[in-house]
Amino acid sequence: MDDEILIPTSLFSIKYDHVQKSQMDEKRLKIKQKLYALILCSVVFMMVYNGAAWYISTLAEVPSFVFDFEKYIPFIPWTIIPYMTSGLFFCMVFFLCNSTEQLKVLAQRMLFVTIVAGICFLLFPLQFSFSKPETENLFLGYSFQFLKAFDSPFNQAPSLHIAYAFIFWSVFRNIKKGKIFIMLWLILLGISTLTTYQHHFIDIITGTLVAHISFILFPYRKRDFRYRNFQVANYYFLLGWMLILIALLLNQFSGYPGLFFLWPALMMLFIGYHYQKNNIYFLKNQNGNIPWIRKIFYSPYLLMYQGLWKFLRKNKNPIEPIPHLYISSRPDHDIVELFTINKNTFIYDLSPEIKEASFLKEQPSYHFHPIMDIGSFDIEDTQKLITEISDQYKHLPKDGKILIHCTMGFTRSSVIGILVIKNILSLPLEEAITIMKTSNKNMIIHSYLQDFLKKI
């Protein structure tokens, strides 16, 4: 709703109400809301941060956790500058929100990471253990003195500097000018937590994890299918950072074999990136082939989907919602033989994450139109695909067939099948869904796809 903001958390419920009288009142109100959100998050931060720092300072002994490689991290005095700009970003980010929902989500994420970090500080107190070298530059020296007075050496894992930087970027990435500069500056800010000798590496990884958990718990535009890929990407990012942490901990306590987990970790981060960019050809190229280098790098991902397909798929036999149109999961060799492929059988493969059956892939009528699994559908690409399949259907010979399949046969093939039926028979959407549901008992249409189907 445009006339209120609701910020629900376990500890807070803040509601803003106003009467819209004019555009000027609307503008003033928005500034008031942003200021209110900034004050709320600032107060919570100061209470949590200073309260935890005071409590830990009273403890007789506070441990540290340092990875072996950290002894090679240099102390770089000038990086105190990007480090201290975190406070500036904290104040700016609220005023760059351009909708009430964006402001609400930002406040939820900021409050969440602050409170979770505070709980971690109390339950697992840590302190920084390296001694800072003297700084000869007068300006930088004063900056470090200021830092010593106001930045606690105890509140370590997770690093709020890191968690906030990720949250800042979720807003700054939408600005039109200077986005690249801001991104590089935030990266430098993250690095500075190490090079100013304020944080250990465990703080960086845990801060990253807390930030991505906040993205999952408080997604932006949760029901908007156009943002679905961002939501899925955050799960891959979270898993990637968790695997990095596991790899480093195993390496610390068990030796180099633990670093093996860096491979699937990097793979997960890449997959998350491809989801964000909707790079549907990140694995299979436009011809439906997987280059050997990708087969190697993404082999854990391929094996995971191969296992899901082998043990969890339901629609093994193609179902026929209307004559000559078939929907299924990715067929195996036995199903292909039973289905009776001929020169007038057209195959539409929607799966970017699993290799096509060799026999189908070799057919001249094979078409590869990838859609990300549990991801978003592109309206323009989908319309082109529906038009292509519909035209193909209208000109089918008597022995012709069209087979549309995804990996599991639950969602993607069903969605495309519904739209093809709607287009061919000129039916209302609900009737097309009913026809598909009657034939395909295992069809799953997620809530975020309802608006997409209506748009098409």
Tab-separated table of C-alpha atoms in Angstrom:
chain	number	residue	atom	x	y	z
A	1	MET	CA	0.000	0.000	0.000
A	2	ASP	CA	1.221	3.485	-0.831
A	3	ASP	CA	-0.290	5.090	2.238
A	4	GLU	CA	1.453	3.048	4.872
A	5	ILE	CA	4.641	1.230	5.672
A	6	LEU	CA	4.636	-1.801	7.911
A	7	ILE	CA	7.965	-3.024	9.268
A	8	PRO	CA	7.357	-6.343	11.023
A	9	THR	CA	10.143	-7.962	12.988
A	10	SER	CA	10.191	-10.148	16.052
A	11	LEU	CA	10.793	-7.101	18.228
A	12	PHE	CA	9.329	-4.214	16.284
A	13	SER	CA	6.102	-3.294	14.499
A	14	ILE	CA	6.164	0.264	13.143
A	15	LYS	CA	3.380	1.729	11.081
A	16	TYR	CA	3.347	5.003	9.198
A	17	ASP	CA	-0.015	6.562	8.336
A	18	HIS	CA	-0.754	9.727	6.463
A	19	VAL	CA	-3.340	11.481	4.346
A	20	GLN	CA	-2.386	12.244	0.753
A	21	LYS	CA	-3.322	15.857	0.069
A	22	SER	CA	-0.948	16.826	-2.715
A	23	GLN	CA	2.239	15.763	-4.485
A	24	MET	CA	4.196	18.039	-2.137
A	25	ASP	CA	2.666	16.324	0.905
A	26	GLU	CA	3.499	12.954	-0.636
A	27	LYS	CA	7.110	14.032	-1.117
A	28	ARG	CA	7.387	15.358	2.426
A	29	LEU	CA	5.886	12.189	3.795
A	30	LYS	CA	8.318	9.995	1.917
A	31	ILE	CA	11.250	11.952	3.341
A	32	LYS	CA	9.688	11.648	6.800
A	33	GLN	CA	9.338	7.892	6.391
A	34	LYS	CA	12.933	7.528	5.254
A	35	LEU	CA	14.172	9.632	8.142
A	36	TYR	CA	12.092	7.619	10.590
A	37	ALA	CA	13.487	4.335	9.228
A	38	LEU	CA	17.046	5.710	9.470
A	39	ILE	CA	16.519	6.792	13.092
A	40	LEU	CA	14.985	3.445	14.019
A	41	CYS	CA	17.834	1.412	12.507
A	42	SER	CA	20.453	3.777	13.990
A	43	VAL	CA	18.996	3.527	17.503
A	44	VAL	CA	18.778	-0.257	17.317
A	45	PHE	CA	22.353	-0.417	16.032
A	46	MET	CA	23.725	1.780	18.834
A	47	MET	CA	21.852	-0.145	21.515
A	48	VAL	CA	22.869	-3.568	20.215
A	49	TYR	CA	26.448	-2.711	19.267
A	50	ASN	CA	27.382	-0.704	22.347
A	51	GLY	CA	25.494	-2.993	24.705
A	52	ALA	CA	27.289	-6.071	23.374
A	53	ALA	CA	30.669	-4.301	23.417
A	54	TRP	CA	30.197	-3.245	27.032
A	55	TYR	CA	29.196	-6.728	28.140
A	56	ILE	CA	32.108	-8.445	26.370
A	57	SER	CA	34.566	-5.910	27.787
A	58	THR	CA	33.589	-7.101	31.282
A	59	LEU	CA	34.548	-10.701	30.535
A	60	ALA	CA	37.765	-12.008	32.048
A	61	GLU	CA	38.905	-13.617	28.809
A	62	VAL	CA	37.782	-13.102	25.207
A	63	PRO	CA	39.191	-15.491	22.571
A	64	SER	CA	40.127	-14.853	18.948
A	65	PHE	CA	39.768	-16.990	15.850
A	66	VAL	CA	42.402	-16.535	13.148
A	67	PHE	CA	42.954	-18.545	9.975
A	68	ASP	CA	46.581	-19.384	9.214
A	69	PHE	CA	46.648	-17.390	5.975
A	70	GLU	CA	45.683	-14.162	7.742
A	71	LYS	CA	49.271	-13.560	8.840
A	72	TYR	CA	49.968	-12.600	5.217
A	73	ILE	CA	47.323	-9.850	5.141
A	74	PRO	CA	49.130	-6.486	5.096
A	75	PHE	CA	48.213	-3.457	7.172
A	76	ILE	CA	47.335	-0.657	4.703
A	77	PRO	CA	46.677	2.600	6.598
A	78	TRP	CA	44.914	4.543	3.821
A	79	THR	CA	42.127	1.926	3.661
A	80	ILE	CA	40.769	3.505	6.833
A	81	ILE	CA	39.091	5.973	4.436
A	82	PRO	CA	36.773	3.469	2.699
A	83	TYR	CA	36.306	1.681	6.040
A	84	MET	CA	34.878	4.795	7.685
A	85	THR	CA	32.542	5.570	4.782
A	86	SER	CA	30.283	2.754	5.985
A	87	GLY	CA	28.578	5.288	8.259
A	88	LEU	CA	27.995	7.599	5.293
A	89	PHE	CA	26.423	4.781	3.287
A	90	PHE	CA	24.297	3.877	6.329
A	91	CYS	CA	22.777	7.354	6.296
A	92	MET	CA	22.432	7.656	2.505
A	93	VAL	CA	20.885	4.320	1.648
A	94	PHE	CA	17.473	5.039	3.184
A	95	PHE	CA	17.039	8.178	1.074
A	96	LEU	CA	17.756	6.302	-2.161
A	97	CYS	CA	14.778	3.990	-1.742
A	98	ASN	CA	12.190	4.791	-4.405
A	99	SER	CA	9.189	2.859	-3.089
A	100	THR	CA	7.572	2.081	0.230
A	101	GLU	CA	8.235	-1.618	-0.276
A	102	GLN	CA	11.916	-1.048	-0.925
A	103	LEU	CA	12.184	1.062	2.228
A	104	LYS	CA	10.303	-1.550	4.252
A	105	VAL	CA	12.538	-4.393	3.004
A	106	LEU	CA	15.683	-2.345	3.631
A	107	ALA	CA	14.606	-1.613	7.220
A	108	GLN	CA	13.716	-5.252	7.829
A	109	ARG	CA	17.099	-6.433	6.563
A	110	MET	CA	19.038	-3.837	8.542
A	111	LEU	CA	17.196	-4.622	11.751
A	112	PHE	CA	17.568	-8.361	11.215
A	113	VAL	CA	21.343	-8.372	10.644
A	114	THR	CA	21.894	-5.939	13.529
A	115	ILE	CA	19.937	-8.027	16.032
A	116	VAL	CA	21.350	-11.367	14.822
A	117	ALA	CA	24.875	-9.952	14.965
A	118	GLY	CA	24.262	-8.716	18.504
A	119	ILE	CA	23.091	-12.168	19.590
A	120	CYS	CA	26.195	-13.732	18.014
A	121	PHE	CA	28.457	-11.187	19.764
A	122	LEU	CA	26.994	-12.226	23.109
A	123	LEU	CA	26.926	-15.980	22.503
A	124	PHE	CA	30.280	-16.255	20.725
A	125	PRO	CA	32.411	-13.299	21.874
A	126	LEU	CA	35.580	-12.736	19.876
A	127	GLN	CA	38.196	-10.011	19.705
A	128	PHE	CA	40.703	-8.887	17.105
A	129	SER	CA	44.171	-10.193	17.954
A	130	PHE	CA	46.664	-8.390	15.673
A	131	SER	CA	48.410	-5.275	16.955
A	132	LYS	CA	48.135	-2.244	14.663
A	133	PRO	CA	51.418	-0.675	13.468
A	134	GLU	CA	51.910	3.031	14.115
A	135	THR	CA	50.591	5.374	11.425
A	136	GLU	CA	52.900	8.271	10.529
A	137	ASN	CA	50.381	10.224	8.439
A	138	LEU	CA	48.721	12.769	10.759
A	139	PHE	CA	45.252	12.595	9.148
A	140	LEU	CA	45.236	8.802	9.054
A	141	GLY	CA	46.567	8.711	12.621
A	142	TYR	CA	43.655	10.802	13.879
A	143	SER	CA	41.282	8.557	11.932
A	144	PHE	CA	42.625	5.464	13.701
A	145	GLN	CA	42.379	7.215	17.055
A	146	PHE	CA	38.751	8.029	16.322
A	147	LEU	CA	38.212	4.408	15.298
A	148	LYS	CA	39.802	3.169	18.523
A	149	ALA	CA	37.448	5.321	20.556
A	150	PHE	CA	34.209	4.426	18.798
A	151	ASP	CA	34.704	1.027	17.106
A	152	SER	CA	34.818	-1.922	19.487
A	153	PRO	CA	37.563	-4.565	19.091
A	154	PHE	CA	35.150	-7.149	20.506
A	155	ASN	CA	32.137	-7.132	18.161
A	156	GLN	CA	33.715	-9.316	15.501
A	157	ALA	CA	31.701	-12.172	13.983
A	158	PRO	CA	29.590	-11.489	12.025
A	159	SER	CA	31.026	-8.237	10.698
A	160	LEU	CA	28.291	-5.628	10.441
A	161	HIS	CA	30.478	-3.674	8.016
A	162	ILE	CA	30.241	-6.615	5.614
A	163	ALA	CA	26.567	-7.409	6.219
A	164	TYR	CA	25.604	-3.760	5.761
A	165	ALA	CA	27.730	-3.448	2.588
A	166	PHE	CA	25.757	-6.236	0.917
A	167	ILE	CA	22.481	-4.640	1.982
A	168	PHE	CA	23.656	-1.212	0.784
A	169	TRP	CA	24.376	-2.703	-2.632
A	170	SER	CA	20.858	-4.155	-2.881
A	171	VAL	CA	19.647	-0.534	-3.038
A	172	PHE	CA	22.570	1.193	-4.778
A	173	ARG	CA	22.525	-1.331	-7.630
A	174	ASN	CA	19.314	0.348	-8.844
A	175	ILE	CA	20.751	3.843	-9.287
A	176	LYS	CA	21.306	5.036	-12.854
A	177	LYS	CA	24.630	6.840	-12.539
A	178	GLY	CA	27.790	5.905	-10.675
A	179	LYS	CA	26.700	2.325	-10.000
A	180	ILE	CA	30.038	0.785	-11.013
A	181	PHE	CA	31.964	3.238	-8.836
A	182	ILE	CA	29.736	2.472	-5.848
A	183	MET	CA	30.157	-1.271	-6.396
A	184	LEU	CA	33.965	-0.978	-6.491
A	185	TRP	CA	33.941	1.284	-3.436
A	186	LEU	CA	31.835	-1.194	-1.461
A	187	ILE	CA	34.244	-3.975	-2.438
A	188	LEU	CA	37.105	-1.792	-1.224
A	189	LEU	CA	35.153	-1.151	1.968
A	190	GLY	CA	34.872	-4.889	2.484
A	191	ILE	CA	38.600	-5.420	1.917
A	192	SER	CA	39.394	-2.570	4.299
A	193	THR	CA	37.903	-4.516	7.214
A	194	LEU	CA	40.964	-6.774	6.903
A	195	THR	CA	43.640	-4.266	5.883
A	196	THR	CA	42.829	-1.830	8.712
A	197	TYR	CA	43.236	-4.719	11.184
A	198	GLN	CA	39.674	-4.391	12.423
A	199	HIS	CA	38.329	-7.827	11.528
A	200	HIS	CA	39.479	-11.382	11.015
A	201	PHE	CA	38.362	-13.437	8.040
A	202	ILE	CA	35.798	-15.440	10.027
A	203	ASP	CA	33.967	-12.137	10.596
A	204	ILE	CA	33.837	-11.459	6.856
A	205	ILE	CA	32.363	-14.840	5.933
A	206	THR	CA	29.797	-14.820	8.735
A	207	GLY	CA	28.795	-11.242	7.896
A	208	THR	CA	28.213	-12.341	4.305
A	209	LEU	CA	26.111	-15.293	5.466
A	210	VAL	CA	23.908	-13.141	7.698
A	211	ALA	CA	23.343	-10.663	4.854
A	212	HIS	CA	22.207	-13.382	2.452
A	213	ILE	CA	19.940	-14.923	5.064
A	214	SER	CA	18.288	-11.505	5.367
A	215	PHE	CA	17.813	-11.417	1.575
A	216	ILE	CA	16.045	-14.790	1.723
A	217	LEU	CA	13.863	-13.956	4.729
A	218	PHE	CA	12.943	-10.492	3.444
A	219	PRO	CA	12.819	-10.709	-0.378
A	220	TYR	CA	12.071	-7.661	-2.479
A	221	ARG	CA	8.841	-8.025	-4.497
A	222	LYS	CA	8.293	-11.590	-3.367
A	223	ARG	CA	5.235	-12.161	-5.579
A	224	ASP	CA	6.601	-10.439	-8.697
A	225	PHE	CA	7.706	-13.122	-11.182
A	226	ARG	CA	10.212	-10.697	-12.717
A	227	TYR	CA	12.253	-10.797	-9.467
A	228	ARG	CA	12.053	-14.572	-9.022
A	229	ASN	CA	15.592	-15.166	-10.321
A	230	PHE	CA	17.029	-12.827	-7.688
A	231	GLN	CA	15.297	-14.797	-4.953
A	232	VAL	CA	16.579	-18.135	-6.272
A	233	ALA	CA	20.073	-16.655	-6.732
A	234	ASN	CA	20.269	-15.785	-3.037
A	235	TYR	CA	19.874	-19.445	-2.087
A	236	TYR	CA	22.778	-20.366	-4.346
A	237	PHE	CA	24.856	-17.484	-2.970
A	238	LEU	CA	24.120	-18.534	0.611
A	239	LEU	CA	25.084	-22.136	-0.113
A	240	GLY	CA	28.256	-20.976	-1.872
A	241	TRP	CA	29.408	-18.877	1.096
A	242	MET	CA	28.561	-21.707	3.496
A	243	LEU	CA	30.753	-24.068	1.466
A	244	ILE	CA	33.584	-21.522	1.535
A	245	LEU	CA	33.328	-21.371	5.317
A	246	ILE	CA	33.307	-25.184	5.518
A	247	ALA	CA	36.343	-25.391	3.234
A	248	LEU	CA	38.327	-22.901	5.325
A	249	LEU	CA	37.401	-24.544	8.634
A	250	LEU	CA	38.301	-28.012	7.354
A	251	ASN	CA	41.563	-26.683	5.978
A	252	GLN	CA	42.319	-25.041	9.317
A	253	PHE	CA	41.761	-28.198	11.344
A	254	SER	CA	42.273	-31.054	8.861
A	255	GLY	CA	44.658	-29.753	6.224
A	256	TYR	CA	44.539	-28.980	2.517
A	257	PRO	CA	41.935	-31.635	1.482
A	258	GLY	CA	39.282	-29.383	2.995
A	259	LEU	CA	39.918	-26.876	0.220
A	260	PHE	CA	38.178	-29.295	-2.150
A	261	PHE	CA	34.915	-27.651	-1.072
A	262	LEU	CA	36.037	-24.417	-2.725
A	263	TRP	CA	35.159	-25.992	-6.085
A	264	PRO	CA	31.422	-26.512	-5.426
A	265	ALA	CA	31.404	-23.210	-3.518
A	266	LEU	CA	32.677	-21.306	-6.552
A	267	MET	CA	30.251	-23.233	-8.749
A	268	MET	CA	27.302	-22.187	-6.543
A	269	LEU	CA	28.359	-18.536	-6.651
A	270	PHE	CA	28.572	-18.686	-10.449
A	271	ILE	CA	25.133	-20.294	-10.699
A	272	GLY	CA	23.692	-17.579	-8.453
A	273	TYR	CA	25.246	-14.952	-10.729
A	274	HIS	CA	23.757	-16.620	-13.827
A	275	TYR	CA	20.333	-16.665	-12.201
A	276	GLN	CA	20.585	-12.950	-11.443
A	277	LYS	CA	21.473	-12.225	-15.063
A	278	ASN	CA	18.976	-14.807	-16.395
A	279	ASN	CA	21.813	-16.314	-18.412
A	280	ILE	CA	19.858	-19.267	-19.760
A	281	TYR	CA	22.829	-20.551	-21.776
A	282	PHE	CA	25.271	-20.721	-18.878
A	283	LEU	CA	25.497	-24.524	-19.152
A	284	LYS	CA	24.064	-25.749	-22.461
A	285	ASN	CA	24.864	-23.587	-25.473
A	286	GLN	CA	22.286	-22.450	-28.029
A	287	ASN	CA	22.495	-25.814	-29.795
A	288	GLY	CA	21.708	-27.681	-26.578
A	289	ASN	CA	25.269	-29.008	-26.165
A	290	ILE	CA	27.368	-28.800	-22.993
A	291	PRO	CA	31.024	-27.905	-23.734
A	292	TRP	CA	33.495	-30.224	-21.985
A	293	ILE	CA	34.955	-27.475	-19.781
A	294	ARG	CA	31.476	-26.728	-18.418
A	295	LYS	CA	30.816	-30.433	-17.889
A	296	ILE	CA	33.857	-30.550	-15.631
A	297	PHE	CA	33.277	-27.328	-13.723
A	298	TYR	CA	29.532	-27.867	-13.235
A	299	SER	CA	29.733	-31.645	-12.737
A	300	PRO	CA	28.376	-31.510	-9.108
A	301	TYR	CA	25.412	-29.467	-10.384
A	302	LEU	CA	24.833	-31.889	-13.268
A	303	LEU	CA	25.018	-34.883	-10.930
A	304	MET	CA	22.543	-33.251	-8.538
A	305	TYR	CA	19.979	-32.738	-11.297
A	306	GLN	CA	20.643	-36.196	-12.691
A	307	GLY	CA	19.795	-37.611	-9.258
A	308	LEU	CA	16.655	-35.469	-8.913
A	309	TRP	CA	15.531	-36.531	-12.388
A	310	LYS	CA	16.242	-40.207	-11.783
A	311	PHE	CA	14.527	-40.579	-8.416
A	312	LEU	CA	11.949	-37.797	-8.040
A	313	ARG	CA	10.366	-37.184	-11.440
A	314	LYS	CA	6.725	-38.204	-11.849
A	315	ASN	CA	5.770	-37.648	-15.489
A	316	LYS	CA	7.925	-40.382	-16.987
A	317	ASN	CA	5.395	-41.122	-19.733
A	318	PRO	CA	4.354	-38.126	-21.850
A	319	ILE	CA	0.784	-37.020	-21.170
A	320	GLU	CA	-1.481	-35.711	-23.963
A	321	PRO	CA	-3.707	-32.809	-22.764
A	322	ILE	CA	-4.950	-32.193	-26.324
A	323	PRO	CA	-4.400	-34.349	-29.413
A	324	HIS	CA	-0.798	-34.429	-30.703
A	325	LEU	CA	0.542	-32.177	-27.885
A	326	TYR	CA	2.571	-34.004	-25.212
A	327	ILE	CA	4.048	-32.842	-21.902
A	328	SER	CA	6.645	-34.754	-19.882
A	329	SER	CA	9.798	-34.767	-17.834
A	330	ARG	CA	13.063	-35.287	-19.696
A	331	PRO	CA	12.491	-38.696	-21.392
A	332	ASP	CA	14.883	-41.593	-20.948
A	333	HIS	CA	15.813	-44.100	-23.649
A	334	ASP	CA	12.970	-46.509	-22.865
A	335	ILE	CA	10.331	-43.781	-22.991
A	336	VAL	CA	11.716	-42.494	-26.285
A	337	GLU	CA	11.299	-45.948	-27.815
A	338	LEU	CA	7.703	-46.278	-26.558
A	339	PHE	CA	6.808	-42.757	-27.685
A	340	THR	CA	7.722	-43.569	-31.287
A	341	ILE	CA	9.697	-40.626	-32.591
A	342	ASN	CA	9.390	-39.943	-36.322
A	343	LYS	CA	10.372	-37.170	-38.726
A	344	ASN	CA	7.183	-35.269	-37.859
A	345	THR	CA	7.859	-35.269	-34.090
A	346	PHE	CA	8.954	-31.877	-32.786
A	347	ILE	CA	10.857	-31.799	-29.484
A	348	TYR	CA	11.011	-28.676	-27.348
A	349	ASP	CA	13.635	-28.977	-24.590
A	350	LEU	CA	13.171	-26.377	-21.831
A	351	SER	CA	15.918	-27.666	-19.482
A	352	PRO	CA	19.215	-25.753	-19.266
A	353	GLU	CA	20.451	-27.889	-16.366
A	354	ILE	CA	20.413	-31.470	-17.708
A	355	LYS	CA	21.755	-33.173	-20.825
A	356	GLU	CA	19.164	-34.148	-23.437
A	357	ALA	CA	18.688	-37.798	-24.418
A	358	SER	CA	21.107	-38.449	-27.270
A	359	PHE	CA	18.495	-39.808	-29.659
A	360	LEU	CA	16.265	-36.740	-29.207
A	361	LYS	CA	19.199	-34.383	-29.476
A	362	GLU	CA	20.102	-35.848	-32.877
A	363	GLN	CA	16.646	-35.235	-34.357
A	364	PRO	CA	16.415	-32.421	-36.951
A	365	SER	CA	13.195	-31.288	-35.218
A	366	TYR	CA	14.930	-30.785	-31.823
A	367	HIS	CA	14.549	-27.254	-30.426
A	368	PHE	CA	16.283	-25.912	-27.308
A	369	HIS	CA	14.423	-23.107	-25.490
A	370	PRO	CA	15.878	-22.998	-21.952
A	371	ILE	CA	14.006	-21.612	-18.934
A	372	MET	CA	15.702	-21.451	-15.535
A	373	ASP	CA	14.425	-24.033	-13.052
A	374	ILE	CA	11.991	-22.462	-10.521
A	375	GLY	CA	13.066	-19.141	-12.027
A	376	SER	CA	11.366	-16.347	-13.916
A	377	PHE	CA	9.831	-16.560	-17.383
A	378	ASP	CA	10.729	-13.810	-19.835
A	379	ILE	CA	7.501	-12.441	-21.313
A	380	GLU	CA	8.874	-11.633	-24.766
A	381	ASP	CA	10.788	-14.919	-25.159
A	382	THR	CA	7.796	-16.908	-23.930
A	383	GLN	CA	5.452	-15.187	-26.374
A	384	LYS	CA	7.783	-16.043	-29.245
A	385	LEU	CA	7.983	-19.660	-28.105
A	386	ILE	CA	4.203	-19.974	-27.755
A	387	THR	CA	3.716	-18.507	-31.231
A	388	GLU	CA	6.300	-20.881	-32.701
A	389	ILE	CA	4.787	-23.993	-31.111
A	390	SER	CA	1.236	-22.916	-31.974
A	391	ASP	CA	2.143	-22.374	-35.629
A	392	GLN	CA	3.920	-25.723	-35.641
A	393	TYR	CA	0.839	-27.395	-34.161
A	394	LYS	CA	-1.520	-25.916	-36.745
A	395	HIS	CA	0.562	-27.352	-39.594
A	396	LEU	CA	1.181	-30.806	-38.132
A	397	PRO	CA	0.599	-33.769	-40.481
A	398	LYS	CA	-1.630	-36.621	-39.303
A	399	ASP	CA	1.270	-38.522	-37.704
A	400	GLY	CA	2.828	-35.366	-36.229
A	401	LYS	CA	3.499	-34.772	-32.529
A	402	ILE	CA	4.863	-32.002	-30.366
A	403	LEU	CA	6.698	-32.990	-27.188
A	404	ILE	CA	7.421	-30.258	-24.641
A	405	HIS	CA	9.585	-31.314	-21.728
A	406	CYS	CA	11.550	-29.853	-18.833
A	407	THR	CA	13.666	-31.786	-16.344
A	408	MET	CA	10.988	-32.959	-13.908
A	409	GLY	CA	7.805	-32.278	-15.872
A	410	PHE	CA	6.165	-30.330	-13.051
A	411	THR	CA	6.210	-26.625	-13.877
A	412	ARG	CA	8.009	-25.285	-16.944
A	413	SER	CA	6.580	-27.736	-19.479
A	414	SER	CA	3.141	-27.377	-17.876
A	415	VAL	CA	3.221	-23.574	-18.060
A	416	ILE	CA	4.218	-23.593	-21.719
A	417	GLY	CA	1.631	-26.308	-22.402
A	418	ILE	CA	-1.119	-24.224	-20.766
A	419	LEU	CA	-0.253	-21.191	-22.874
A	420	VAL	CA	-0.085	-23.228	-26.075
A	421	ILE	CA	-3.508	-24.774	-25.347
A	422	LYS	CA	-4.916	-21.324	-24.549
A	423	ASN	CA	-3.517	-19.957	-27.816
A	424	ILE	CA	-4.516	-22.859	-30.061
A	425	LEU	CA	-8.062	-23.275	-28.731
A	426	SER	CA	-8.643	-19.557	-27.956
A	427	LEU	CA	-9.656	-20.404	-24.405
A	428	PRO	CA	-9.757	-18.372	-21.212
A	429	LEU	CA	-6.705	-18.999	-19.043
A	430	GLU	CA	-8.624	-20.897	-16.342
A	431	GLU	CA	-10.029	-23.364	-18.875
A	432	ALA	CA	-6.566	-24.021	-20.308
A	433	ILE	CA	-5.238	-24.618	-16.769
A	434	THR	CA	-8.117	-27.035	-16.098
A	435	ILE	CA	-7.356	-29.034	-19.251
A	436	MET	CA	-3.689	-29.319	-18.264
A	437	LYS	CA	-4.457	-30.165	-14.640
A	438	THR	CA	-6.913	-32.901	-15.699
A	439	SER	CA	-4.173	-34.640	-17.709
A	440	ASN	CA	-1.138	-33.736	-15.651
A	441	LYS	CA	-1.943	-34.550	-12.028
A	442	ASN	CA	1.618	-33.641	-11.010
A	443	MET	CA	1.506	-30.120	-12.418
A	444	ILE	CA	2.850	-27.460	-10.035
A	445	ILE	CA	2.068	-23.803	-10.727
A	446	HIS	CA	3.788	-21.689	-8.083
A	447	SER	CA	2.047	-18.564	-6.825
A	448	TYR	CA	4.565	-16.253	-8.469
A	449	LEU	CA	3.538	-17.661	-11.874
A	450	GLN	CA	-0.127	-16.632	-11.558
A	451	ASP	CA	0.599	-13.038	-12.565
A	452	PHE	CA	2.915	-14.202	-15.317
A	453	LEU	CA	0.203	-16.391	-16.871
A	454	LYS	CA	-2.224	-13.476	-16.737
A	455	LYS	CA	0.306	-11.168	-18.407
A	456	ILE	CA	0.763	-13.587	-21.293
